[in-house]
Coordinates of C-alpha atoms in Angstrom, one line a residue:
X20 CA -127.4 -112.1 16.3
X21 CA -127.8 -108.6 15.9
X22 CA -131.2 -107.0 18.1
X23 CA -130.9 -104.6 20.8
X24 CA -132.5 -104.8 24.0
X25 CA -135.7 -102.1 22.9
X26 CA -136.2 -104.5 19.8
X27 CA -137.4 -107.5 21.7
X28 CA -138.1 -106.3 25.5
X29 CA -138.8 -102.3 25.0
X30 CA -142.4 -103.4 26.3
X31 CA -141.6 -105.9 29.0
X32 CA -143.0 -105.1 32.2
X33 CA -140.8 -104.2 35.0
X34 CA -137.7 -103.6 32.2
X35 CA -136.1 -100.2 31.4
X36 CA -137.9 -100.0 28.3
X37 CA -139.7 -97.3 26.3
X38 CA -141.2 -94.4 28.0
X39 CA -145.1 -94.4 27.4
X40 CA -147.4 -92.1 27.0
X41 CA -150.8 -92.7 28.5
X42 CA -152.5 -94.6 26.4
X43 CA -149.3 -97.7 26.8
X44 CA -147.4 -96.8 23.8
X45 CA -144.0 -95.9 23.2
X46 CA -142.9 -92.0 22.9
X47 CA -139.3 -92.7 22.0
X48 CA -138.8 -91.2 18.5
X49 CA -135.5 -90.3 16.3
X50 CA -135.6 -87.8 13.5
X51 CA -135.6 -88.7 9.8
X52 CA -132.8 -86.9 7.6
X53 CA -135.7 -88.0 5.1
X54 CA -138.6 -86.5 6.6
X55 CA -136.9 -82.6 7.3
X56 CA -135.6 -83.9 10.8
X57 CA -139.2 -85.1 11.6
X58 CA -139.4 -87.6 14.6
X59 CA -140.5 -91.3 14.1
X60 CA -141.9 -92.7 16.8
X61 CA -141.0 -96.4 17.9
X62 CA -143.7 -99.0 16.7
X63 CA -144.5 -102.2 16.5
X64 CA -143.1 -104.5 14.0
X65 CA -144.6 -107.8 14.0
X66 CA -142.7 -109.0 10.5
X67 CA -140.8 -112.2 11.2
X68 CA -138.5 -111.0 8.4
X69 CA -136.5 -107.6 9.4
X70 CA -133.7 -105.3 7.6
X71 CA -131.8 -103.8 10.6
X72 CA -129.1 -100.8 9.5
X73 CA -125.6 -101.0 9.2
X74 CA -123.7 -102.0 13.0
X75 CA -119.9 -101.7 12.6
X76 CA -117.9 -99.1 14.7
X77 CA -118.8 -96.1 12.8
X78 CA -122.6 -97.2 12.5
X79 CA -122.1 -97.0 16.3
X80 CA -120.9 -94.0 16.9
X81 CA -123.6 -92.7 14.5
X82 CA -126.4 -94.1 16.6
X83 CA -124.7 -92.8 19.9
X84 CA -124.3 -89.6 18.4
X85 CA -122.8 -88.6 21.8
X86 CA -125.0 -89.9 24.0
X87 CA -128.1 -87.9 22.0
X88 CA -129.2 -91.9 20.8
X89 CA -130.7 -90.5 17.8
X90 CA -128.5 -91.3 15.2
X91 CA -130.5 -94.8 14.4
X92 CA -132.3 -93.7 11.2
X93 CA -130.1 -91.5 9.9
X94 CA -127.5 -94.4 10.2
X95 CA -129.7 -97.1 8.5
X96 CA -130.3 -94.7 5.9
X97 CA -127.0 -94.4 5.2
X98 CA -126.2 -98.0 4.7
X99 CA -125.9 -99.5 1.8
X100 CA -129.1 -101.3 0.1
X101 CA -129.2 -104.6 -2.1
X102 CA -125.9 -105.9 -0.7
X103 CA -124.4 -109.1 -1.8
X104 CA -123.0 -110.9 1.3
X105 CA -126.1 -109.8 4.1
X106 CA -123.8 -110.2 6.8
X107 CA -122.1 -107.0 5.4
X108 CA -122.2 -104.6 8.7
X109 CA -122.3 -101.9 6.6
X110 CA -126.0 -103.0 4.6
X111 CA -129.3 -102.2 5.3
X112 CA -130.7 -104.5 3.4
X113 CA -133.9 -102.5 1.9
X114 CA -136.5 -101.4 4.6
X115 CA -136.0 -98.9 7.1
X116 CA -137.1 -100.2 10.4
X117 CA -135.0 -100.1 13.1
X118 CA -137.7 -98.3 14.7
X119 CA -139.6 -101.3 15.7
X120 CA -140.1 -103.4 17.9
X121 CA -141.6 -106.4 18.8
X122 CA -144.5 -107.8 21.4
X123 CA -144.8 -110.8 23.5
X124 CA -147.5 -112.3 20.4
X125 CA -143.5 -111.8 18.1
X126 CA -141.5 -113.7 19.9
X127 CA -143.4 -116.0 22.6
X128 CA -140.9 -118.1 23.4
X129 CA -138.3 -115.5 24.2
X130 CA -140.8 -113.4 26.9
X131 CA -141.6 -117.6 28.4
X132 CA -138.1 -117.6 29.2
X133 CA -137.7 -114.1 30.5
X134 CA -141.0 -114.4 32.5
X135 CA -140.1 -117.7 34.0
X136 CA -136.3 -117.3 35.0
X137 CA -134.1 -113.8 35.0
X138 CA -134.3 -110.7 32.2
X139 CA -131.0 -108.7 32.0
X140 CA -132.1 -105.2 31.2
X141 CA -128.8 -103.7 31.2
X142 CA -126.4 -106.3 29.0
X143 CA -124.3 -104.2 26.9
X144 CA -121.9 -105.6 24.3
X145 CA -118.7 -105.9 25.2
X146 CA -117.3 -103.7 22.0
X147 CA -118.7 -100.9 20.5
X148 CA -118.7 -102.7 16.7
X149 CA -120.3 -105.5 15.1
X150 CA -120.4 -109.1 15.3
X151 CA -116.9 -110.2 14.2
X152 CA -114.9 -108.2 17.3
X153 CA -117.9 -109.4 19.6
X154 CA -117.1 -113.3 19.1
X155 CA -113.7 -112.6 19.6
X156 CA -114.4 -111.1 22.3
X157 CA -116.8 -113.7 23.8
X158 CA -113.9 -116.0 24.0
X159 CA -110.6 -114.4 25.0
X160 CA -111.4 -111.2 26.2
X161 CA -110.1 -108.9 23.6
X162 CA -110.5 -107.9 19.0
X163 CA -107.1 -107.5 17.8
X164 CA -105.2 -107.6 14.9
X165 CA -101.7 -108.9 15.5
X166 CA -98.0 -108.8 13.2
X167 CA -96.4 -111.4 13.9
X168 CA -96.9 -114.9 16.3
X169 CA -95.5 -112.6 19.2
X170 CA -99.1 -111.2 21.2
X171 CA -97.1 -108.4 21.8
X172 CA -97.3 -107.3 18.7
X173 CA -101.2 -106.8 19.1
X174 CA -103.4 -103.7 18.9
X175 CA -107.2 -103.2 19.6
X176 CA -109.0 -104.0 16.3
X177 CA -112.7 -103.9 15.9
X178 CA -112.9 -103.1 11.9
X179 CA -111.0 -105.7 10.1
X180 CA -113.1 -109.1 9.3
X181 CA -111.0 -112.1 9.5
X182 CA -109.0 -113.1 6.5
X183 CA -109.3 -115.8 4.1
X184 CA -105.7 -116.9 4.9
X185 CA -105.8 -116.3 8.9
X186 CA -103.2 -113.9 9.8
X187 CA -102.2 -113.9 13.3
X188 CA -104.0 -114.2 16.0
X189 CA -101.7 -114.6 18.7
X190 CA -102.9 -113.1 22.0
X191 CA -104.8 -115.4 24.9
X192 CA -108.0 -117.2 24.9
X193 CA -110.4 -117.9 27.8
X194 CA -109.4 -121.6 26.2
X195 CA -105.5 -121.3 27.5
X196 CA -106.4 -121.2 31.1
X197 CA -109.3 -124.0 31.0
X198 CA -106.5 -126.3 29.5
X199 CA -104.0 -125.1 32.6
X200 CA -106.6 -127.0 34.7
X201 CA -107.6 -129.5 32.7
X202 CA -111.6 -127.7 32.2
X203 CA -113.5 -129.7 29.5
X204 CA -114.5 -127.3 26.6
X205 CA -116.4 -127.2 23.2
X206 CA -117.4 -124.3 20.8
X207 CA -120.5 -126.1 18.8
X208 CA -121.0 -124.4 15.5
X209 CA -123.9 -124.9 13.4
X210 CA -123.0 -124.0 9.6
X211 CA -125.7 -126.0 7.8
X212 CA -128.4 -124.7 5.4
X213 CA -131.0 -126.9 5.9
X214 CA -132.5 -129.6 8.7
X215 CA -131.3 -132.3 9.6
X216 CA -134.1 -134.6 11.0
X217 CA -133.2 -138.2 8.8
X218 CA -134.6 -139.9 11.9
X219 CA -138.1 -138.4 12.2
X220 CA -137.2 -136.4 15.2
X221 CA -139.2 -133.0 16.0
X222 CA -136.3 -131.0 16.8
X223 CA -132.8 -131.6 15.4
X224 CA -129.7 -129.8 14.5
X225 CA -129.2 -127.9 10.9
X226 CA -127.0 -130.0 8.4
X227 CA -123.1 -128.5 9.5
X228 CA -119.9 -128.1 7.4
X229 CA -116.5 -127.6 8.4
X230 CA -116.3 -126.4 11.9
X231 CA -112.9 -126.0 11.7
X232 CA -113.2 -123.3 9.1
X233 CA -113.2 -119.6 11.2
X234 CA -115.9 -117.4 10.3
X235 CA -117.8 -114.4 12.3
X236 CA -119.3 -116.8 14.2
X237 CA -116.4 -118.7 14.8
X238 CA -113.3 -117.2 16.1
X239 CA -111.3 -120.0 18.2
X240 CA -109.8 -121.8 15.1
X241 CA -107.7 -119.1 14.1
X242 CA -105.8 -118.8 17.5
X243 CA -102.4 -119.7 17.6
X244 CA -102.6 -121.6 21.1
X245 CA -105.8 -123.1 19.7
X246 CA -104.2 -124.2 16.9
X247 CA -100.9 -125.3 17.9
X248 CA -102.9 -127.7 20.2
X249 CA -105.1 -129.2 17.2
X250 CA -107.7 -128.0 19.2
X251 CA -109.5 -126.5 16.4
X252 CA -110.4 -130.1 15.2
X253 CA -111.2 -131.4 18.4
X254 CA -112.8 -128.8 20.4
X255 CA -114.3 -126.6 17.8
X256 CA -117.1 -129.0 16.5
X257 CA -120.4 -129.5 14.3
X258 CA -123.6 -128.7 16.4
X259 CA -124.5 -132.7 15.8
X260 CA -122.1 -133.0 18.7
X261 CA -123.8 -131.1 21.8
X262 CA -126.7 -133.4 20.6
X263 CA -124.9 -136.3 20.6
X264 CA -122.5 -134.9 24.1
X265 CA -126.2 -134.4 26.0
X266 CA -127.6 -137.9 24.8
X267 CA -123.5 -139.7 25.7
X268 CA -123.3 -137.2 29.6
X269 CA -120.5 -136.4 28.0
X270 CA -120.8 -132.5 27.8
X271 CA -118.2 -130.5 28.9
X272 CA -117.9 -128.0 31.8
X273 CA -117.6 -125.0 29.4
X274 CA -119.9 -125.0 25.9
X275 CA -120.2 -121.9 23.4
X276 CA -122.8 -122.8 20.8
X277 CA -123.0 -120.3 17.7
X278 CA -125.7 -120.5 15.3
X279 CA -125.2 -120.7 11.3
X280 CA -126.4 -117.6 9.9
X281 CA -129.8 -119.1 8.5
X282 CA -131.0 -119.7 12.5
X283 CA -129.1 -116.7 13.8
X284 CA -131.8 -113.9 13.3
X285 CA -129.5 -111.8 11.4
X286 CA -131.7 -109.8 9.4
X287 CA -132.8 -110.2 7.0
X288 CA -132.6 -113.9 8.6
X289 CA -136.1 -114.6 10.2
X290 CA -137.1 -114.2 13.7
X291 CA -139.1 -117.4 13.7
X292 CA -135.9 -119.8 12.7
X293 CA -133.7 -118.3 15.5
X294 CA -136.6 -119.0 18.1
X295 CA -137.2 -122.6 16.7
X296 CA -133.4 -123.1 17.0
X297 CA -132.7 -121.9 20.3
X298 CA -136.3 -123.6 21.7
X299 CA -134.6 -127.2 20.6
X300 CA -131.3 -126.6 22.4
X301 CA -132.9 -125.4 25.4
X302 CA -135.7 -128.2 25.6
X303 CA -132.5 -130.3 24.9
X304 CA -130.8 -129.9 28.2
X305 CA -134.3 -129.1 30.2
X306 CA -135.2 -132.8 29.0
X307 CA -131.8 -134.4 29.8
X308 CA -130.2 -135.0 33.5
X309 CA -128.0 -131.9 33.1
X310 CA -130.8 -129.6 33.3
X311 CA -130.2 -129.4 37.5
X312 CA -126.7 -128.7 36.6
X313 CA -126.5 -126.6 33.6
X314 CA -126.5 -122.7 33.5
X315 CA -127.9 -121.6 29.9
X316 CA -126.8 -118.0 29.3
X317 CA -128.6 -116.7 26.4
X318 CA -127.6 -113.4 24.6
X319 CA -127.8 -111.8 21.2
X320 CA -124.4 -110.3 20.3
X321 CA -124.7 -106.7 19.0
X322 CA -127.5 -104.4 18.1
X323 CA -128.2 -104.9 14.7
X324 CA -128.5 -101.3 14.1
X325 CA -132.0 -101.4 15.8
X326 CA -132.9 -98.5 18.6
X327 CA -132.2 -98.9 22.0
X328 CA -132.5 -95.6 24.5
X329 CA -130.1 -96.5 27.0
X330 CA -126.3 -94.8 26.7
X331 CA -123.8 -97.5 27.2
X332 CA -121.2 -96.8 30.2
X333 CA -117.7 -96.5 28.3
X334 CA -114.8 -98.6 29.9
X335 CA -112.1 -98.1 27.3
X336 CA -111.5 -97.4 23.9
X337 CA -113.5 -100.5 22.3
X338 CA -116.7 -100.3 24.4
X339 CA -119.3 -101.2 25.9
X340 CA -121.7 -101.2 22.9
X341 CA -125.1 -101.0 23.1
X342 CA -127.8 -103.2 25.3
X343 CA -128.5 -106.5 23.9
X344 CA -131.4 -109.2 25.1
X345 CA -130.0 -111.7 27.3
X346 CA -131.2 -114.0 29.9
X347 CA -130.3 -116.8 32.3
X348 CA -131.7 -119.9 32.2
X349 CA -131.4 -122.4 34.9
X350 CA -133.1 -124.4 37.5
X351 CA -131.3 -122.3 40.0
X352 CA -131.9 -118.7 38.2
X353 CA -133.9 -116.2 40.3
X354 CA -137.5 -116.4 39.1
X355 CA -139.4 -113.8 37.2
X356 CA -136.6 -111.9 37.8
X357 CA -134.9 -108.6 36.0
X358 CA -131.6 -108.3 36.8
X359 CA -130.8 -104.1 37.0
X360 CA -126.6 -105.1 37.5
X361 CA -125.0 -103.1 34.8
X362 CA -123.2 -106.4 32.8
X363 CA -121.5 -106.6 29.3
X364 CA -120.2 -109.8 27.9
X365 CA -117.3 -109.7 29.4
X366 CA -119.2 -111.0 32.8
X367 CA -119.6 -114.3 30.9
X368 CA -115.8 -115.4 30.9
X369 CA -115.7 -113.8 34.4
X370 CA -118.3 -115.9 35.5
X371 CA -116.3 -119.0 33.9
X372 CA -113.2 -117.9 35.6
X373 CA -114.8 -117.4 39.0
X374 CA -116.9 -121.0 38.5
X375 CA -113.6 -123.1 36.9
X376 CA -110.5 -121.3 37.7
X377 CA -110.5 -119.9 40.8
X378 CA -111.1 -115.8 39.7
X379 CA -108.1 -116.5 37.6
X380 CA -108.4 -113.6 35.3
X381 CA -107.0 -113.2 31.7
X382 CA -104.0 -110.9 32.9
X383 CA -100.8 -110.4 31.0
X384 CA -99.4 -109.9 34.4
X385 CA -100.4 -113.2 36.1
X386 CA -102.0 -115.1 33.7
X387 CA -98.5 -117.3 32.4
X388 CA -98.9 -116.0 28.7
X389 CA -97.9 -112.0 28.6
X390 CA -99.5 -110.2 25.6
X391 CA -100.9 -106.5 24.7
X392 CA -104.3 -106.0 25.7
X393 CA -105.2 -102.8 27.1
X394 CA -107.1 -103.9 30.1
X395 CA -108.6 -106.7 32.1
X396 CA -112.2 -106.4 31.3
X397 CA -113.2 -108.7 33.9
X398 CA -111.8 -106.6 36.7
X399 CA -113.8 -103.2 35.2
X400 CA -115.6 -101.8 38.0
X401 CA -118.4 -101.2 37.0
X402 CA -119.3 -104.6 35.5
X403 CA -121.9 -106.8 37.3
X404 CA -121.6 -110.6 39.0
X405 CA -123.9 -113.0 37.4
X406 CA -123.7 -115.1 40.2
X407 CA -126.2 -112.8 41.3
X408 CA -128.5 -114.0 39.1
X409 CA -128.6 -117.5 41.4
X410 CA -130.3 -118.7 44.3
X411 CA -129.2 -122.0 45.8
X412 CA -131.6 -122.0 48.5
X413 CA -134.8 -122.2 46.6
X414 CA -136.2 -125.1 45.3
X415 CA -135.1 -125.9 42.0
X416 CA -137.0 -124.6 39.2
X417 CA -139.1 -127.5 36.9
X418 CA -137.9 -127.3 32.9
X419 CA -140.0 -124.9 30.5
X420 CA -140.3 -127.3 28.1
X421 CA -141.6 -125.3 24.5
X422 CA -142.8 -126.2 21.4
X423 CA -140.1 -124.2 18.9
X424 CA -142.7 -123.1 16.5
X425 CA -145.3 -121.6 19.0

């Protein structure tokens, strides 16, 4: 959750990161309102615990400032301090700081992975807003708001946080055309607040509560087709599970795991819970038999209001956001490798589709369920192919097994 691409990898070698001056340190700056318009230089930020700025459409379009990408400051001093509910997009949370970044010493773990299999230094988000349009997004291609059960009744939405009572959510998951096929599939959700190790283990999953309860991390249960299947009590289930699918062989060809908001690094959320989090799921499937089978794709899924230089392509009216870290993870990932493809999200359910459906896109025009979205994003030209990111010919890549706390 919520860091941009600068944030974490500004200072990877090889990445389009900062530009630096000769002595190796960043010369990207953006002025202070604060300060008389004075610059602020980006720096490092080694505190596990950050504040971030406020990351909803209008945040973005404050940050972009039309392509300047010096709007950062001014927009996390704009937010709104001491908020109630941290996952407000429009808080700051206290500190300024979306100035800094971190080093390879901040986040170890992260640069093993990116070292040791592909970087992606040009993953934008798929909407230009913050987290709630993103997961919707992530799993049927579009953030709506809808009148009625009819998806024709649909329009682009990337403001309005899901309601206590549901509303409508009536246009097409990714979800519709793995059941035409009969494509295994499982969002795992972790909602707990606290560990869950009652057997002694190292590594385990947090303590979960109602997966079937949609949040901003979990979309899929309020979707009409998802619900009129009972799928949102079947499919949509407790992070326990992928533990317990892994240990069984019973995981499914399609998995979305979504972190509670304690392990997600939403600031003010801490770094060092998100890397421990993600370390156990990965040494979880590098330890298992699915590891020479399994593609990990690992992203963060907006910016946080955090600086990044780099001006995101525009492909419609809802995006692309900003870049965010992402990475693949896979015996069969090219190694020590930065992918330069320009990719958003939306090459994830393209990469399902072309893997598990045949290139079978989610088209109102083909697709067997007709609704409103503006555009197939997974036919944009200038999105990437992360097949590209794979090389069957080498020899298979051994696990990177980590400790989570490095």
């Amino acid at each position: 959750e919520n860091r941009s691409f600068d944030h974490y990898f500004g200072m990877f070698p090889g990445a389009e990161g900062f530009s630096l001056d000769a002595t190796g340190n960043p010369t990207n700056c953006n002025p202070d309102p604060n300060l008389d318009g004075g610059c602020v230089v980006s720096y490092h930020d080694p505190l596990d615990k950050n504040a971030g700025g406020p990351h909803g459409a209008a945040a973005f379009a404050t940050c972009l400032h039309g392509g300047a990408m010096d709007g950062f400051i001014k927009n996390a001093e704009g937010g709104k301090t001491g908020c109630a509910d941290p996952n407000d997009p429009e808080c700051t949370n206290g500190l300024i700081d979306v100035m800094g970044y971190k080093t390879q010493a901040d986040i170890k773990n992260y640069w093993a992975y990116a070292q040791t299999f592909t970087l992606q230094d040009h993953m934008f988000e798929s909407d230009a807003s913050w987290s709630w349009p993103m997961h919707q997004y992530m799993v049927s291609e579009w953030a709506a708001r809808c009148t009625s059960a009819d998806p024709m009744s649909c329009t682009s939405d990337l403001v309005t946080a899901p309601k206590p009572d549901g509303g409508f959510y009536s246009w097409t998951p990714l979800t519709y055309l793995l059941d035409q096929v009969h494509t295994s599939w499982k969002y795992y959700l972790s909602q707990g607040n606290a560990p869950d190790c009652d057997e002694g283990e190292q590594d385990c999953p947090p303590v979960t509560q109602l997966a079937n309860v949609p949040t901003i991390w979990n979309p899929l249960p309020l979707f009409e087709v998802v619900k009129s299947a009972n799928e949102q009590n079947t499919n949509v289930v407790a992070i326990d599970e992928f533990y317990k699918d892994v240990k069984a062989g019973t995981l499914p060809a399609v998995s979305w795991i979504s972190p509670s908001g304690e392990v997600s690094e939403h600031p003010p959320n801490l770094v060092s819970e998100g890397q421990a989090y993600v370390t156990a799921l990965i040494n979880t499937i590098m330890q298992s038999p699915y590891w020479q089978d399994t593609a990990i794709f690992l992203f963060w899924d907006d910016w946080g209001g955090f600086y990044d230089h780099v001006v995101p392509p525009k492909v419609d009216q809802n995006g692309y956001g900003f870049r965010t870290p992402a990475m693949v993870i896979s015996a069969w990932a090219k190694p020590h490798f930065i992918d330069k493809q320009v990719v958003s999200f939306d090459a994830y359910p393209k990469f399902i589709e072309d893997t598990f459906l045949k290139s079978q896109r989610l088209d109102p025009k083909n697709d067997g369920r007709p609704d409103s979205r503006p555009d197939v994003r997974e036919n944009a030209s200038q999105l990437g192919d992360l097949r590209n990111d794979f090389d069957f010919t080498q020899t298979p890549l051994p696990p990177l097994v980590l400790p989570p706390v490095p």
